[in-house]
Coordinates of C-alpha atoms in Angstrom, one line a residue:
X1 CA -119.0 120.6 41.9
X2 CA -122.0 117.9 41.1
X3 CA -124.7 118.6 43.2
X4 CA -126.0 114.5 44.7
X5 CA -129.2 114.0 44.7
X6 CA -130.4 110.7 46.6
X7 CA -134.0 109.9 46.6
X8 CA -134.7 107.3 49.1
X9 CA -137.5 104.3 48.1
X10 CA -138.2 103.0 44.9
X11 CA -142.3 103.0 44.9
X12 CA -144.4 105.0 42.8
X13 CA -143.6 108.4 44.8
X14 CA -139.5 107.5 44.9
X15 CA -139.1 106.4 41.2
X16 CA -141.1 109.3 39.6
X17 CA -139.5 112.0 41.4
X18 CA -135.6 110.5 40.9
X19 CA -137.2 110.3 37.0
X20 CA -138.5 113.6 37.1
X21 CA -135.3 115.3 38.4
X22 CA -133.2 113.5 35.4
X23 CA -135.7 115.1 33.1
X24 CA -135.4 118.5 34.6
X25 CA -131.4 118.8 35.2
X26 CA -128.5 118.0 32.9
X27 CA -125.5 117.3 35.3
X28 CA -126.8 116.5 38.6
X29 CA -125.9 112.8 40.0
X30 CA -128.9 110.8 41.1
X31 CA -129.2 108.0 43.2
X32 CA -132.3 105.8 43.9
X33 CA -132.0 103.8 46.6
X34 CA -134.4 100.8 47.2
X35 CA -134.6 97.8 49.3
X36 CA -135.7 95.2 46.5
X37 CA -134.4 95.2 42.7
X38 CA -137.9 95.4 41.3
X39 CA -140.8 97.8 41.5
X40 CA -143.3 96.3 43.1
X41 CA -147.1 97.5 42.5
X42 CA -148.4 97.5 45.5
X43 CA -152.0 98.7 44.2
X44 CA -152.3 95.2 43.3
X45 CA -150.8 93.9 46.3
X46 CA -154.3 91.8 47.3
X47 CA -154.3 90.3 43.8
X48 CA -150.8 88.6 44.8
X49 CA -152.1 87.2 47.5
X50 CA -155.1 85.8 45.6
X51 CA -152.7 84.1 43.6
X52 CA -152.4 86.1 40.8
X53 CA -149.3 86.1 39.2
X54 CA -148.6 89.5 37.9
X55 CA -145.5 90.8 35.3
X56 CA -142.0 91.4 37.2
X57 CA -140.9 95.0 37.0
X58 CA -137.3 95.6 37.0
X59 CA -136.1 99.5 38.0
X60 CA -133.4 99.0 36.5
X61 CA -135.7 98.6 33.5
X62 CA -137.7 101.6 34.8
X63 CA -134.6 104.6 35.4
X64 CA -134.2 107.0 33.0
X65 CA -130.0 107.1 32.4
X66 CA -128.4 109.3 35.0
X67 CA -130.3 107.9 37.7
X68 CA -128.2 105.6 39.2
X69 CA -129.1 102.4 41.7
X70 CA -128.3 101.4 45.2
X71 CA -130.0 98.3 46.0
X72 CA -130.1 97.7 50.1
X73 CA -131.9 98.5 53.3
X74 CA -131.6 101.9 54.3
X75 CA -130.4 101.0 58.2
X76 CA -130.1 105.0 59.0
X77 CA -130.0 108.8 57.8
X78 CA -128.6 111.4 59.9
X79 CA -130.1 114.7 58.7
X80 CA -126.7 117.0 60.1
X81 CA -124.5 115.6 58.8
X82 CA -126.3 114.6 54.9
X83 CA -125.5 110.9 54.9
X84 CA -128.3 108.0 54.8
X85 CA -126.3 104.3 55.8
X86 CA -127.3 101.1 53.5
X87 CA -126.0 98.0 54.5
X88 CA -122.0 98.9 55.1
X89 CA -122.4 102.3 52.1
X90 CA -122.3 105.6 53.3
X91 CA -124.3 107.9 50.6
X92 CA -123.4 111.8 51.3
X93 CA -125.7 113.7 49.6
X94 CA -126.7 117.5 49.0
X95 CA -130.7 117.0 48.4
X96 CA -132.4 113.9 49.9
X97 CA -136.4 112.6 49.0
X98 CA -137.6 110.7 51.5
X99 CA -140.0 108.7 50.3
X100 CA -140.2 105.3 51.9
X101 CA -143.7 104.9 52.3
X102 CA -145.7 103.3 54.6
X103 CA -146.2 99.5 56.1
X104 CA -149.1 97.6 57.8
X105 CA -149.2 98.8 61.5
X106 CA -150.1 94.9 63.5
X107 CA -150.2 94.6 67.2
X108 CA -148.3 92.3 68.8
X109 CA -151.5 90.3 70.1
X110 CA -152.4 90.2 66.3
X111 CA -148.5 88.7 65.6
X112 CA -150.1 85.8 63.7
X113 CA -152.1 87.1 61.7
X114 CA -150.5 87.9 57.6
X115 CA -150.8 91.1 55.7
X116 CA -151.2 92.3 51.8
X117 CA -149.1 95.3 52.5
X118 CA -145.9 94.6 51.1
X119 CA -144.4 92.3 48.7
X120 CA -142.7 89.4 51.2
X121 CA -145.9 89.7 53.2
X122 CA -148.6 89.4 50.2
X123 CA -146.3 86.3 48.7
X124 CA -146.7 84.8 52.3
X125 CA -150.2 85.6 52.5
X126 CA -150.7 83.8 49.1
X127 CA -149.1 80.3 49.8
X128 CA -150.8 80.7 53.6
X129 CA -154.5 81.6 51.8
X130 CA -154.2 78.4 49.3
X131 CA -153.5 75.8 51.7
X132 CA -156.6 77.2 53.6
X133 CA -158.8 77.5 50.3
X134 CA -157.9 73.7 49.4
X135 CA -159.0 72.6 53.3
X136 CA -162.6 74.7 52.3
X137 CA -161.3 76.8 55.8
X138 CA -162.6 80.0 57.4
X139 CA -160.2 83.3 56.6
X140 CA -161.3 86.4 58.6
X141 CA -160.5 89.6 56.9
X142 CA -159.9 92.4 59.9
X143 CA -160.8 96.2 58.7
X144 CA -163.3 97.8 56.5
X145 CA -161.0 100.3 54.9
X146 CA -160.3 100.3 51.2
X147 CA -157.7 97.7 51.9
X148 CA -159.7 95.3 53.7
X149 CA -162.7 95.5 51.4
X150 CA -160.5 94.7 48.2
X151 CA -158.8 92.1 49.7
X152 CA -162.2 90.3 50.9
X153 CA -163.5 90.4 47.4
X154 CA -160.7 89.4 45.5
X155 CA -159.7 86.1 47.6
X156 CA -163.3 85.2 47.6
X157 CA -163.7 85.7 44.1
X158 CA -160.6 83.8 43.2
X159 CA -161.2 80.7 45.9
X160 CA -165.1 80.3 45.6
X161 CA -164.0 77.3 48.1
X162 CA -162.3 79.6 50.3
X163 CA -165.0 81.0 53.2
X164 CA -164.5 85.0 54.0
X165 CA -165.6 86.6 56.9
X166 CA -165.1 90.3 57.1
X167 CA -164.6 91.9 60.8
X168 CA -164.9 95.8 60.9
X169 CA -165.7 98.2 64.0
X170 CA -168.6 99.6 61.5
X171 CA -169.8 99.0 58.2
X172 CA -167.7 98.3 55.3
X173 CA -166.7 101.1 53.7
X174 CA -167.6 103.8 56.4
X175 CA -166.2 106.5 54.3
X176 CA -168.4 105.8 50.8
X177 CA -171.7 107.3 50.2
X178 CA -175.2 105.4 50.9
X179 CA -175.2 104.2 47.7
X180 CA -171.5 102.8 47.4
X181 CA -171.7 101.3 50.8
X182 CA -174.9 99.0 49.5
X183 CA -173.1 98.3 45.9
X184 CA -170.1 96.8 48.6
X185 CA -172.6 95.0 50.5
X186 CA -174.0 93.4 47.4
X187 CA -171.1 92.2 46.1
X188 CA -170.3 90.8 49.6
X189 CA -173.5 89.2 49.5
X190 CA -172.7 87.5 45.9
X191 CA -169.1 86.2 46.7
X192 CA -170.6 84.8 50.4
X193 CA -169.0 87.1 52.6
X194 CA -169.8 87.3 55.7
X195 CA -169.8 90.5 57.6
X196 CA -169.7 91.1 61.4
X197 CA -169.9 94.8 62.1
X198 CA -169.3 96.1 65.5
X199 CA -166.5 93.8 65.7
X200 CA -163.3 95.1 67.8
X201 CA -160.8 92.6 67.3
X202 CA -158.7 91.9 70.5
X203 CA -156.3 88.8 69.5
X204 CA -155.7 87.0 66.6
X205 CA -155.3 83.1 67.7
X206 CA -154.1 80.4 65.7
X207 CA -157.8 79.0 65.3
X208 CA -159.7 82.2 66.0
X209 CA -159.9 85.7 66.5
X210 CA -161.2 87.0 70.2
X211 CA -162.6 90.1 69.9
X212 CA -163.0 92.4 72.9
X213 CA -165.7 91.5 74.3
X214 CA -164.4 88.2 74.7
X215 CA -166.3 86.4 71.7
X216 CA -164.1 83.9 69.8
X217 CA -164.9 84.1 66.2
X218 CA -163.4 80.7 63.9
X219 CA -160.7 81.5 61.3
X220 CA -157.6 78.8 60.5
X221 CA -156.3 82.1 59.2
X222 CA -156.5 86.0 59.5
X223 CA -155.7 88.7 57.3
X224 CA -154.8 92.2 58.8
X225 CA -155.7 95.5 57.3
X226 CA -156.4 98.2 59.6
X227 CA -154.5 100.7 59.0
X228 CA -150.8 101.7 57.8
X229 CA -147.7 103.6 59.6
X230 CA -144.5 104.9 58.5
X231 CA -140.8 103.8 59.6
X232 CA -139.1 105.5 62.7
X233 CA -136.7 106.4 60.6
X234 CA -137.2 110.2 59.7
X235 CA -138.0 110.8 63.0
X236 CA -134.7 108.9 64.6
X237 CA -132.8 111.3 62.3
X238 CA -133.5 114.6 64.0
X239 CA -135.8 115.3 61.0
X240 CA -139.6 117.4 62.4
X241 CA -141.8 114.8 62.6
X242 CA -145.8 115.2 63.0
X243 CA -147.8 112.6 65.5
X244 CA -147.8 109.5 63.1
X245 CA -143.9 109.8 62.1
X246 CA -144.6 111.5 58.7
X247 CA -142.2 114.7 57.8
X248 CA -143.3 118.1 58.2
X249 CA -143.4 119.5 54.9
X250 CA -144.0 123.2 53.3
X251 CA -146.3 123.5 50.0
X252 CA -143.4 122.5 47.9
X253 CA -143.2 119.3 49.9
X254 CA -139.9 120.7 51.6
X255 CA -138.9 119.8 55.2
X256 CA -139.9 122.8 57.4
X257 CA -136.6 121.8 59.8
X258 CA -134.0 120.6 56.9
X259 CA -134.2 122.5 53.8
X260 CA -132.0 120.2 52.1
X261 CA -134.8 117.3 52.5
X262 CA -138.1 117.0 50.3
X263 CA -140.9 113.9 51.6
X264 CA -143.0 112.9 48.9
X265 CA -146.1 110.1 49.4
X266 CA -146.9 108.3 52.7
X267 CA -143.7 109.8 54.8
X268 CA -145.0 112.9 54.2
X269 CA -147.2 115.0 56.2
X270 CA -148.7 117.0 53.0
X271 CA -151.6 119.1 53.2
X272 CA -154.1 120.4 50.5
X273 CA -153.8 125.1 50.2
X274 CA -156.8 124.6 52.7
X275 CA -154.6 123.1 55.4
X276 CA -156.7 119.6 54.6
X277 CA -154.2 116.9 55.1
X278 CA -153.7 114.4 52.2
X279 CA -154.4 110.9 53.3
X280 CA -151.8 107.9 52.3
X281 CA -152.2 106.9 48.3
X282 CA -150.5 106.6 45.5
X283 CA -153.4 109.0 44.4
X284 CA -151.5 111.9 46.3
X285 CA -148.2 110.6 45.9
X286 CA -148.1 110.6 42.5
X287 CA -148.6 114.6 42.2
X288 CA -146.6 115.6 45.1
X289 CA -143.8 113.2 43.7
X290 CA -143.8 115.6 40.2
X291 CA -144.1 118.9 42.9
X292 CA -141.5 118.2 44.8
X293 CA -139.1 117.2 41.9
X294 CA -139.9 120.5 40.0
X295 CA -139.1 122.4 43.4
X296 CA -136.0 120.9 43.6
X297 CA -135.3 121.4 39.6
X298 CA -136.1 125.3 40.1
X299 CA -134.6 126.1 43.3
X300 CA -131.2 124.6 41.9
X301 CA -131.3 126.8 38.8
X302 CA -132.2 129.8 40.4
X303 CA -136.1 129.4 39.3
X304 CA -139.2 129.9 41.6
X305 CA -140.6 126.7 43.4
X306 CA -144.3 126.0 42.9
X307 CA -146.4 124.5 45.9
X308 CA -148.7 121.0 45.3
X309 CA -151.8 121.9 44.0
X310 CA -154.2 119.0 44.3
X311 CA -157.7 118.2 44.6
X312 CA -159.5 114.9 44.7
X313 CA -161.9 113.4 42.5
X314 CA -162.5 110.0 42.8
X315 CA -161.8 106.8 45.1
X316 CA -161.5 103.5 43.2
X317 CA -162.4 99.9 44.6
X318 CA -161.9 96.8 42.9
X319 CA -164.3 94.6 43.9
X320 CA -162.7 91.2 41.8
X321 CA -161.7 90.9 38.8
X322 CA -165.3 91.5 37.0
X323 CA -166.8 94.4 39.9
X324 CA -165.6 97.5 41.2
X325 CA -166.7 101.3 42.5
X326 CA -165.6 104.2 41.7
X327 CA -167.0 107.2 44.5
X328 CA -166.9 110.1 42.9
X329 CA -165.8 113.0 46.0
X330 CA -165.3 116.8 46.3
X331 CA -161.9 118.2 46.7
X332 CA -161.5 117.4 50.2
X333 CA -162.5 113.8 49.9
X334 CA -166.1 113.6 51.1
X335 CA -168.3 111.6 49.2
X336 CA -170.5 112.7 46.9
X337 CA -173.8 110.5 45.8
X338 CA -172.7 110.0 42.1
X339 CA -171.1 106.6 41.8
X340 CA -169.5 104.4 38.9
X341 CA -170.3 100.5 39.8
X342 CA -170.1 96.8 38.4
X343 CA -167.6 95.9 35.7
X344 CA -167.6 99.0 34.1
X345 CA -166.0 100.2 37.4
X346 CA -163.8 97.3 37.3
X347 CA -162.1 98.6 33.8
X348 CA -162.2 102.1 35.4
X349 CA -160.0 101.1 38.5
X350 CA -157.8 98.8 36.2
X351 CA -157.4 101.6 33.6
X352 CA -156.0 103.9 36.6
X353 CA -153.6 101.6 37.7
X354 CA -151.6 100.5 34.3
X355 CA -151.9 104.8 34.5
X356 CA -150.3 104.9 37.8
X357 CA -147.7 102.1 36.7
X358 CA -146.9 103.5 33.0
X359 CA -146.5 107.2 34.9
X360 CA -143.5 105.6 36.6
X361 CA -141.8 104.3 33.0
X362 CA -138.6 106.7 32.3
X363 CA -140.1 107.2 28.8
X364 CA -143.5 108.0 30.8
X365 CA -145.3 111.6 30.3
X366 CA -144.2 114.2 31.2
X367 CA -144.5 118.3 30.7
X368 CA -143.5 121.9 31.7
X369 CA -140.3 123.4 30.1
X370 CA -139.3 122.2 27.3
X371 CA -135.4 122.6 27.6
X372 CA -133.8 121.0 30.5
X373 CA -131.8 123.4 32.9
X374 CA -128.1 122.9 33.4
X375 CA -126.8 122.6 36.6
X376 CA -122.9 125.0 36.6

């Protein structure tokens, strides 16, 4: 009987492991599921809402052959009984990969504000952004993560008409060395951004944004970037679920309550041999992606599973088109003093995400055994 293999989401994580399987098995039938026809880069998310118009991606371009495609909302997954609902389709399936990634987490008081996050929400962002840029307006960029900081530079940089004004709890960049948080600051201070720290936003206004302790700061617009969650949905299905929502997984990226389920990427709760829990990029998604798709490979033919073996070694800002940073880090992610900045940086970060996109090409690299297993 054909094993089914459905691998939910149709990111970076989602397309490389329903890829990798296809390499890996002759005669299983896989199915990628995915809410949207294209793939959708979403490491250049901020650049779409710059206005950048960037080359459409097609998965059905992208899927090696035996991978089939479900396009639709995944509405729900029950983890008994092996079937995930989209639209009015039941899919049954025998092995699931749950990799639906994550979403901009906004409070309702901050309902107005617009986010680079995802696709529809950049492409509102961008027609929202140039209708403010041609008024000369006020946009107020809310978080100094990597998100925030990217997005800051890049709308500055491609409306010098536009005014940016950056509102963060601490300094930009918190988590970058000494030196990369002053190569941030003085490419803030080139593009005229503006930069109020100790900034806890409370509302987001139509006019301003209040923060808590009851200052109004102008903005005609706000852009949010605080921080990312996943869907309720793995936890709704019965699945074991840590404190954000992300699935419990073992080394091999396996669900420690359904062995049938593997979580690769943001959805799931991975951890470095150390117990050191990977943070949400396509960074660590990318690797556990390949882990958990060889797991699957061997445990079907009868092979031994390998656990994710990872270590960091960088973190890459763009900073524009023309600057960047690259912050060189240990294996568990702490900065070290050795950076790469300016626009040799910029090529850097640009050279690692055509990597990241050309890694998800069915004809993209790949290694290990050299003869496929057979599925009986």
């Amino acid at each position: 009987m054909t094993h089914r293999i459905v691998v939910l989401g149709g990111g970076y994580s989602g397309l490389i492991a329903a890829n990798r399987i296809a390499r890996r098995l002759n005669g299983a039938d896989i199915m990628l599921v995915n809410e949207r026809p294209r793939f959708v880069e979403r490491v250049r998310l901020h650049q779409v809402a710059a206005g950048q118009r960037l080359p459409e991606h097609l998965l059905a371009d992208r899927v090696r052959p035996g991978v089939g495609l479900t396009i639709g909302r995944v509405t729900a997954f029950d983890a008994d009984r092996r079937e995930v609902r989209v639209g009015d389709t039941v899919l049954g399936y025998d092995t699931l990969v749950y990799a639906l990634g994550s979403g901009a987490v906004v409070p309702e008081s901050a309902a107005g504000a617009v986010t680079v996050a995802g696709a529809e929400s950049a492409e509102e962002a961008r027609k929202r952004i140039a209708d403010l840029a041609a008024e000369n307006g006020m946009l107020a960029v809310v978080g100094g993560g990597l998100t925030g900081i990217e997005a800051a530079a890049e709308l500055a940089e491609s409306h010098p008409g536009l005014r940016v004004r950056m509102l963060t709890a601490g300094e930009p960049g918190d988590f970058l060395s000494a030196r990369g948080k002053a190569h941030v600051r003085r490419v803030f201070d080139r593009l005229g951004i503006e930069v109020l720290t100790d900034a806890e936003v409370e509302e987001v206004r139509e006019d301003a944004v209040v923060l808590r302790d009851r200052r109004a700061v102008g903005a005609g617009l706000t852009v949010w970037s605080t921080g990312f969650g996943v869907p309720a949905l793995a936890a709704r299905s019965g699945l074991a679920v840590d404190a954000h929502g992300r699935i419990r997984v073992d080394p091999t990226l396996r669900s420690l309550s359904h062995p049938d389920v593997y979580a690769v990427g943001d959805s799931a709760a991975a951890a470095r041999s150390n117990g050191r829990e990977l943070r949400m990029a396509c960074a660590t998604g990318i690797p556990a992606a390949y882990c958990a798709a060889d797991a699957i490979a061997a445990r079907l033919t009868g092979g031994e599973a390998r656990p994710l073996r990872f270590r960091y070694v960088n973190q890459c800002v763009s900073l524009g088109r023309r600057d960047g940073l690259i912050q060189y880090v240990d294996a568990d992610d702490n900065p070290h003093r050795t950076i790469l900045a300016g626009r040799i940086a910029a090529r850097y970060k640009e050279a690692i995400v055509r990597g990241a996109l050309f890694v998800t090409a069915r004809s993209g690299p790949y290694s290990f055994a050299r003869r496929r297993p057979v599925l009986g």
